[in-house]
Tab-separated table of C-alpha atoms and ligand atoms in Angstrom:
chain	number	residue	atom	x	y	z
E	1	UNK	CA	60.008	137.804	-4.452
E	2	UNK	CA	61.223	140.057	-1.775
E	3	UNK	CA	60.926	143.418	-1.141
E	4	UNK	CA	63.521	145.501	-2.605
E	5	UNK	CA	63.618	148.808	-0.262
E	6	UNK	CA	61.821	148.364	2.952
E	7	UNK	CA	61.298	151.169	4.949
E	8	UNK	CA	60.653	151.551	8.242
E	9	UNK	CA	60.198	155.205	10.398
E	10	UNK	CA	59.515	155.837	13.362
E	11	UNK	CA	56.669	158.489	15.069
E	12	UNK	CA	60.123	160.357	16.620
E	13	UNK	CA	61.982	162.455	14.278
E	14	UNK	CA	65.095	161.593	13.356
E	15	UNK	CA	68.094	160.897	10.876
E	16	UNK	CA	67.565	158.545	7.909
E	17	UNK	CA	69.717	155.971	7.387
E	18	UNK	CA	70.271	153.067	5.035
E	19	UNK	CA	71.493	149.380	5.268
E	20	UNK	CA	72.399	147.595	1.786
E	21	UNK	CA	72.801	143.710	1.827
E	22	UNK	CA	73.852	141.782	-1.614
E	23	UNK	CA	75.549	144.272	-3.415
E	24	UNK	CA	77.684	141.186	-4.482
E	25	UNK	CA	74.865	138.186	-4.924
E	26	UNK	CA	76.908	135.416	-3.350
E	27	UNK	CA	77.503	137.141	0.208
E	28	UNK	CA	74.500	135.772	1.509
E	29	UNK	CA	75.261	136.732	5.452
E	30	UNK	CA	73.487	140.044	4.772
E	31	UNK	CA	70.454	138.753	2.995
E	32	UNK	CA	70.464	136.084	6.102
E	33	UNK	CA	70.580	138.232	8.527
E	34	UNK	CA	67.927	140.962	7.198
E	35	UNK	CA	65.505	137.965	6.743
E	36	UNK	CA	66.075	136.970	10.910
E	37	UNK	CA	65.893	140.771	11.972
E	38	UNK	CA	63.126	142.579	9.535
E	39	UNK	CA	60.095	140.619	11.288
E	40	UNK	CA	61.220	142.323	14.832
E	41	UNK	CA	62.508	145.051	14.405
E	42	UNK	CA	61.530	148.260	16.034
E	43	UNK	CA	62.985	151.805	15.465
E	44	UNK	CA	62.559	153.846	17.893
E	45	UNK	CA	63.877	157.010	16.171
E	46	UNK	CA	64.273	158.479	12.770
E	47	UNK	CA	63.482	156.195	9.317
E	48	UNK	CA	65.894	153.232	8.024
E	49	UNK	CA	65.780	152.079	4.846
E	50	UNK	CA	66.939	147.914	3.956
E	51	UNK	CA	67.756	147.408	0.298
E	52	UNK	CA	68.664	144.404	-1.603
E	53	UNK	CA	71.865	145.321	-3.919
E	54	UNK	CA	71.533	143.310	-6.899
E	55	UNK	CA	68.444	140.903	-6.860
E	56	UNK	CA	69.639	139.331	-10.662
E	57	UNK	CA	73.102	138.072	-8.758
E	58	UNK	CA	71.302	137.168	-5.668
E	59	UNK	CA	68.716	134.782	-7.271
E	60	UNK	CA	71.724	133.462	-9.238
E	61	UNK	CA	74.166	133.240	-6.031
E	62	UNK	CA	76.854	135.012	-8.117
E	63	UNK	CA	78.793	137.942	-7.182
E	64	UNK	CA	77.432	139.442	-10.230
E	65	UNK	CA	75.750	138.864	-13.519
E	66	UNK	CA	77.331	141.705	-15.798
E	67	UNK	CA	79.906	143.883	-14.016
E	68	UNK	CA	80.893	144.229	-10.314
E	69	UNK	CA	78.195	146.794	-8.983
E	70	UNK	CA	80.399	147.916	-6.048
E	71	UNK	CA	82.564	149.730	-8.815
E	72	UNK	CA	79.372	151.474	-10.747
E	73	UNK	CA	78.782	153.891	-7.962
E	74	UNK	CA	82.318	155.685	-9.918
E	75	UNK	CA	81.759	159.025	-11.429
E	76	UNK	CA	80.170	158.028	-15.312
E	77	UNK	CA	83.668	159.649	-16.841
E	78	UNK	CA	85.584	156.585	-14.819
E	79	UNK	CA	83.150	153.724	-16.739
E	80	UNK	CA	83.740	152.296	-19.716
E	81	UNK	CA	80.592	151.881	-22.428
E	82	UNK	CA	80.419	148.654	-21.616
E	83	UNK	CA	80.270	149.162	-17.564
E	84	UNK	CA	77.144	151.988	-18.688
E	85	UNK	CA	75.622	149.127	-20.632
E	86	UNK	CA	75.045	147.132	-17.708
E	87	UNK	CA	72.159	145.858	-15.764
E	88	UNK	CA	74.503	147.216	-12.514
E	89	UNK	CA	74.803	150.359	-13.848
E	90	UNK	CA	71.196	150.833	-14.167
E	91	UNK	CA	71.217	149.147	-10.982
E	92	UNK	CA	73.612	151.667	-9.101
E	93	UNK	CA	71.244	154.791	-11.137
E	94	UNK	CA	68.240	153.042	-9.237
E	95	UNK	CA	70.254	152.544	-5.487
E	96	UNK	CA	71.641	156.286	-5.674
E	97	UNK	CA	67.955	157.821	-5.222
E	98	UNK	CA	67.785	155.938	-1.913
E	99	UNK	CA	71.459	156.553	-0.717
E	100	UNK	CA	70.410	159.752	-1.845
E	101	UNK	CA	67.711	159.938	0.737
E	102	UNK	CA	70.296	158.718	3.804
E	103	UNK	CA	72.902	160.383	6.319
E	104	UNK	CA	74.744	156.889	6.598
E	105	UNK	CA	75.246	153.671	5.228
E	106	UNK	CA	76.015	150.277	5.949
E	107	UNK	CA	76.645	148.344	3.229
E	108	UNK	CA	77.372	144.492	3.830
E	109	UNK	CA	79.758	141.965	2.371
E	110	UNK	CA	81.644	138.921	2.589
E	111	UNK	CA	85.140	137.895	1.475
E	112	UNK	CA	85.921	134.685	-0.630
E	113	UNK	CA	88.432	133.999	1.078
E	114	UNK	CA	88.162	131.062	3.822
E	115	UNK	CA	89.621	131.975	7.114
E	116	UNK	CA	89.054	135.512	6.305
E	117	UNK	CA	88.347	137.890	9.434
E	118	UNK	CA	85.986	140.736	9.841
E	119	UNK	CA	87.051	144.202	8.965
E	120	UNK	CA	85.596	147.636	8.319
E	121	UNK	CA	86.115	149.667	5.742
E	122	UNK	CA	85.431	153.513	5.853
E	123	UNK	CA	86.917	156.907	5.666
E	124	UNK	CA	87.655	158.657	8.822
E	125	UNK	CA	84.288	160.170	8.776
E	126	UNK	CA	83.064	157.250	10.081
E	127	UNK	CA	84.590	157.328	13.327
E	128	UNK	CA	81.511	157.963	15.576
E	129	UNK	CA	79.928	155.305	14.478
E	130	UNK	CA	82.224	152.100	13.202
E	131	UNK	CA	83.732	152.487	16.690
E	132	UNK	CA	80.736	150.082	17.818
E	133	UNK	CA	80.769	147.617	15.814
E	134	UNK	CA	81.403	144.330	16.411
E	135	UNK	CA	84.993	144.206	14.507
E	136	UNK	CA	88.510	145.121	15.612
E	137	UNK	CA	89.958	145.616	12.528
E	138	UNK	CA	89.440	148.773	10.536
E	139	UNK	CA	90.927	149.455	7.216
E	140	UNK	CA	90.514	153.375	4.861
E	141	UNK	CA	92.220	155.028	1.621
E	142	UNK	CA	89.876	152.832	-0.514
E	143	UNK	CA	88.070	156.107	-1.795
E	144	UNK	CA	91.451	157.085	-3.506
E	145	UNK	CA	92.838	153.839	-4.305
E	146	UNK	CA	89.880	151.597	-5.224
E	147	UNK	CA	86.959	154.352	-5.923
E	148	UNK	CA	83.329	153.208	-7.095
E	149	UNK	CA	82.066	151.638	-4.399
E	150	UNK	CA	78.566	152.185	-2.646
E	151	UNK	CA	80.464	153.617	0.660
E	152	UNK	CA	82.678	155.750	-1.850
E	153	UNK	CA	79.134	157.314	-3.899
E	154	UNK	CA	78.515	158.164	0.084
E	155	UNK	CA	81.348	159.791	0.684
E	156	UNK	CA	81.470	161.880	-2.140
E	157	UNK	CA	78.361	163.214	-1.714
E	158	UNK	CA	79.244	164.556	1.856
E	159	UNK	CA	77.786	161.519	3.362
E	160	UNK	CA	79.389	158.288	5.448
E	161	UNK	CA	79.609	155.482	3.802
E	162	UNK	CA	80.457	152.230	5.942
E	163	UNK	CA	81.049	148.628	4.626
E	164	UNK	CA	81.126	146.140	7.455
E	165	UNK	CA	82.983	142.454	5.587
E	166	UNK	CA	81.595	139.953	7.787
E	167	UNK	CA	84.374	137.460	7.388
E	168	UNK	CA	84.314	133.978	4.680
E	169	UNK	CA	81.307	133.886	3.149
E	170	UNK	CA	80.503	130.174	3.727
E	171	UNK	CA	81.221	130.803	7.187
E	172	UNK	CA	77.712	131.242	9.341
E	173	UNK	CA	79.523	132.984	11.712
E	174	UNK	CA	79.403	135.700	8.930
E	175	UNK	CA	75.908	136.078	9.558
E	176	UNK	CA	76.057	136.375	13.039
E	177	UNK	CA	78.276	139.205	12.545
E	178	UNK	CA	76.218	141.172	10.071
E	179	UNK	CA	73.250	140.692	12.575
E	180	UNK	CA	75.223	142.140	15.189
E	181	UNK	CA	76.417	145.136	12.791
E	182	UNK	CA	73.703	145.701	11.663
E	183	UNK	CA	72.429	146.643	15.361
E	184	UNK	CA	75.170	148.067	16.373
E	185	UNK	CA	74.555	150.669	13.327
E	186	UNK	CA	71.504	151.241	14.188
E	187	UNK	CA	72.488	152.312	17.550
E	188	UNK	CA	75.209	154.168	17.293
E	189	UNK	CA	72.828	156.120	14.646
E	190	UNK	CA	70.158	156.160	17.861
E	191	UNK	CA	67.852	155.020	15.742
E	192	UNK	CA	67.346	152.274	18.837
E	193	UNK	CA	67.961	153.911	22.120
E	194	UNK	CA	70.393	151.739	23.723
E	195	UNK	CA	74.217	151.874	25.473
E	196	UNK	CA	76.366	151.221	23.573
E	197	UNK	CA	80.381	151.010	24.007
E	198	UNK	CA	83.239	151.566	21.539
E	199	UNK	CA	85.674	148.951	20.786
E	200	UNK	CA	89.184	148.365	20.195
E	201	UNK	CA	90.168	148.509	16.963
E	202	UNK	CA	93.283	148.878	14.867
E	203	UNK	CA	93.460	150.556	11.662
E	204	UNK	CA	95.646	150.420	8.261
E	205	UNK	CA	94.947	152.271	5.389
E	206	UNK	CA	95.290	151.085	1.540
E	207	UNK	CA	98.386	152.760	-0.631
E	208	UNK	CA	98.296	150.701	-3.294
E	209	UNK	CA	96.127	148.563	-6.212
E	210	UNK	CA	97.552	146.290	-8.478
E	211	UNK	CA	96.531	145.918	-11.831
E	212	UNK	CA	97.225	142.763	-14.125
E	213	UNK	CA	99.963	143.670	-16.751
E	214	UNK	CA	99.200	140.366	-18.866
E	215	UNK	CA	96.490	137.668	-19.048
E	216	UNK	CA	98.352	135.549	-16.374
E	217	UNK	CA	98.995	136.596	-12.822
E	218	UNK	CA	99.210	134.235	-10.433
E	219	UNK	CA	100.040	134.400	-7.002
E	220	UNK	CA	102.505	133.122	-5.290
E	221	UNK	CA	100.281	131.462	-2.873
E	222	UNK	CA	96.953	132.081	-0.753
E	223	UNK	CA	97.170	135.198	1.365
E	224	UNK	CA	94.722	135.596	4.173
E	225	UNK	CA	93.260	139.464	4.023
E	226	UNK	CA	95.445	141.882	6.458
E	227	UNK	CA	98.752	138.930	5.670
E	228	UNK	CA	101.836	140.780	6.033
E	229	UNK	CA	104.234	141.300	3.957
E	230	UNK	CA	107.543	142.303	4.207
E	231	UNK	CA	109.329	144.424	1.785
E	232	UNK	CA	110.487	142.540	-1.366
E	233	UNK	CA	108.375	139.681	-1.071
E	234	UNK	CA	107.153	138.424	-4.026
E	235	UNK	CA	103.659	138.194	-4.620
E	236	UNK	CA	102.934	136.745	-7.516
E	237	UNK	CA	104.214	135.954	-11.139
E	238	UNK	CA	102.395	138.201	-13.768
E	239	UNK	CA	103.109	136.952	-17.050
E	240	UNK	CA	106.205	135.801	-16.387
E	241	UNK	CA	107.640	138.544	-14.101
E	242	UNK	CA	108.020	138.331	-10.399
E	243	UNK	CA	105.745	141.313	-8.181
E	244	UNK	CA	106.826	142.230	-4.967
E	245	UNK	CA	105.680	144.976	-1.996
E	246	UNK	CA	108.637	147.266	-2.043
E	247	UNK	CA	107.627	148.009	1.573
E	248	UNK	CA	106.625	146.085	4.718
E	249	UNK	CA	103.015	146.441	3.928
E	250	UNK	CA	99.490	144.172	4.317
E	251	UNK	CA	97.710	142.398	1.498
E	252	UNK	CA	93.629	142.645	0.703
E	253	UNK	CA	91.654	141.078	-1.664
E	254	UNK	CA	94.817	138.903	-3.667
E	255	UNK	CA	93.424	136.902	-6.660
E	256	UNK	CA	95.428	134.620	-9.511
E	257	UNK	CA	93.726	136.285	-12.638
E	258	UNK	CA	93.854	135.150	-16.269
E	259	UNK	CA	92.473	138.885	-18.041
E	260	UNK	CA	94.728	142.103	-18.065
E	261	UNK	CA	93.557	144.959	-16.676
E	262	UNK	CA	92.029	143.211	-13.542
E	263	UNK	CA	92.298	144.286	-9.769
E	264	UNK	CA	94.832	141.495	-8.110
E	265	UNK	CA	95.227	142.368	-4.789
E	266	UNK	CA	95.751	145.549	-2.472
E	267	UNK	CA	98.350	146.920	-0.044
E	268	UNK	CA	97.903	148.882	2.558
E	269	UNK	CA	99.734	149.681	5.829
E	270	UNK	CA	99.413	150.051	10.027
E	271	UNK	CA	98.147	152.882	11.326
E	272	UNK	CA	97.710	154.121	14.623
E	273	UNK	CA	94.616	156.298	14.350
E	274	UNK	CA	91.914	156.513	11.598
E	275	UNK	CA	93.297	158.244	8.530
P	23	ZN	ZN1	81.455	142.081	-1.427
């Protein structure tokens, strides 16, 4: 069994920072990349801390066994009984006393969608350091829109919370890219003394989240994350009745879904700075 926190501190003093991989069990690029750069690594300055997310959905390669953990990090008033029930509550109680203990995070995912390209998603407290890593695309507003999140308990806390999607997650390009984000966080964070340079990057920022009305939305087809949309479009067919954006607008995250209640996709919109 692995190690669940590894830490790793330096003789210089220095910030502490924290990198999560398999908050959801079946992104396996972060797992895969921790495994290549743990053995090596050096930090020159300051403490980092590695953490598995959920070790019960990672040993069953499922993005998670009870609830999604990435929404348990939501103030307790926002969960239902059932959500508190949860082996990922008690899981997100147990990974709070080490986000606790950081400035930063990096938190690491994949998207299940095939084709998918790598994005960031942060607030824009995150400037300084999401700048330098390896992704152009850089997308906010989740804190407000879709809260609960690991990079949202950050946030709120007066921290930054970062998470880097590395692109499909049967892709092993995806891994490459978390190993290079991964470094690239750690330097920005000068926890390894290195140059580093600042990339070009566009941003959008999420508006909207749509629920399911009834136990049958399905979309209209497969939309790539960041697909545009144009104002009117439909999106999909819940329970009979046709969605659309009612602006130009981009899509995240779409999903057919067969309960009510459930997240089906996001829209967002361009931006020309970080918002
Ligand atoms: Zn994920």
């Amino acid at each position: 069994m692995f190690q669940e926190i590894t830490k790793i501190t330096s003789r210089e003093e220095g910030t502490t920072s924290i990198v999560l991989v398999g908050v959801h069990g079946d992104e396996r690029c972060g797992i895969k990349a921790l495994e290549k750069i743990l053995p090596n690594l050096k930090i020159e300055r300051g403490t980092v801390l590695f953490g598995y997310g959920n070790p019960r959905a990672i040993k069953a390669n499922k993005r998670f066994t009870e609830v999604n953990l990435n929404r348990m990090f939501n103030v307790d008033k926002q969960l239902t009984e059932n959500d508190k029930k949860s082996y990922e509550y008690q899981r997100a109680q147990f990974l709070k006393t080490y986000l606790n203990k950081a400035e930063a995070l990096l938190d690491i995912h994949a998207s299940f969608i095939p084709s998918s390209k790598p994005f960031v998603i942060c607030e824009a407290n995150a400037k300084g350091i999401i700048e330098y890593l390896p992704v152009s695309l850089v997308v906010s507003g989740f804190d407000k829109i879709e809260p609960g999140g690991t990079d949202y308990y950050m946030n709120s806390i007066g921290k930054i919370g970062i998470c880097i999607e590395c692109g499909y997650l049967g892709d092993p390009e995806s891994i490459e890219i978390a190993e290079k984000g991964i470094y690239a966080f750690l330097k920005a964070r000068g926890h390894i003394l290195n140059d580093v340079t600042p990339k070009k990057q566009s941003y959008n920022r999420i508006y909207d989240l749509y629920s399911t009305k009834t136990n049958n939305f399905t979309l209209s087809k497969n939309f790539y994350d960041f697909e545009e949309i144009s104002k009117d479009q439909v999106i999909g067919m819940d329970g009979g009745k046709e969605v659309r954006a009612n602006k130009d607008s981009i899509i995240l995250f779409a999903r057919s879904r067969e309960r009510i209640g459930e997240e089906a996709f996001l829209l967002g919109e361009k931006k020309n700075s970080l918002t």
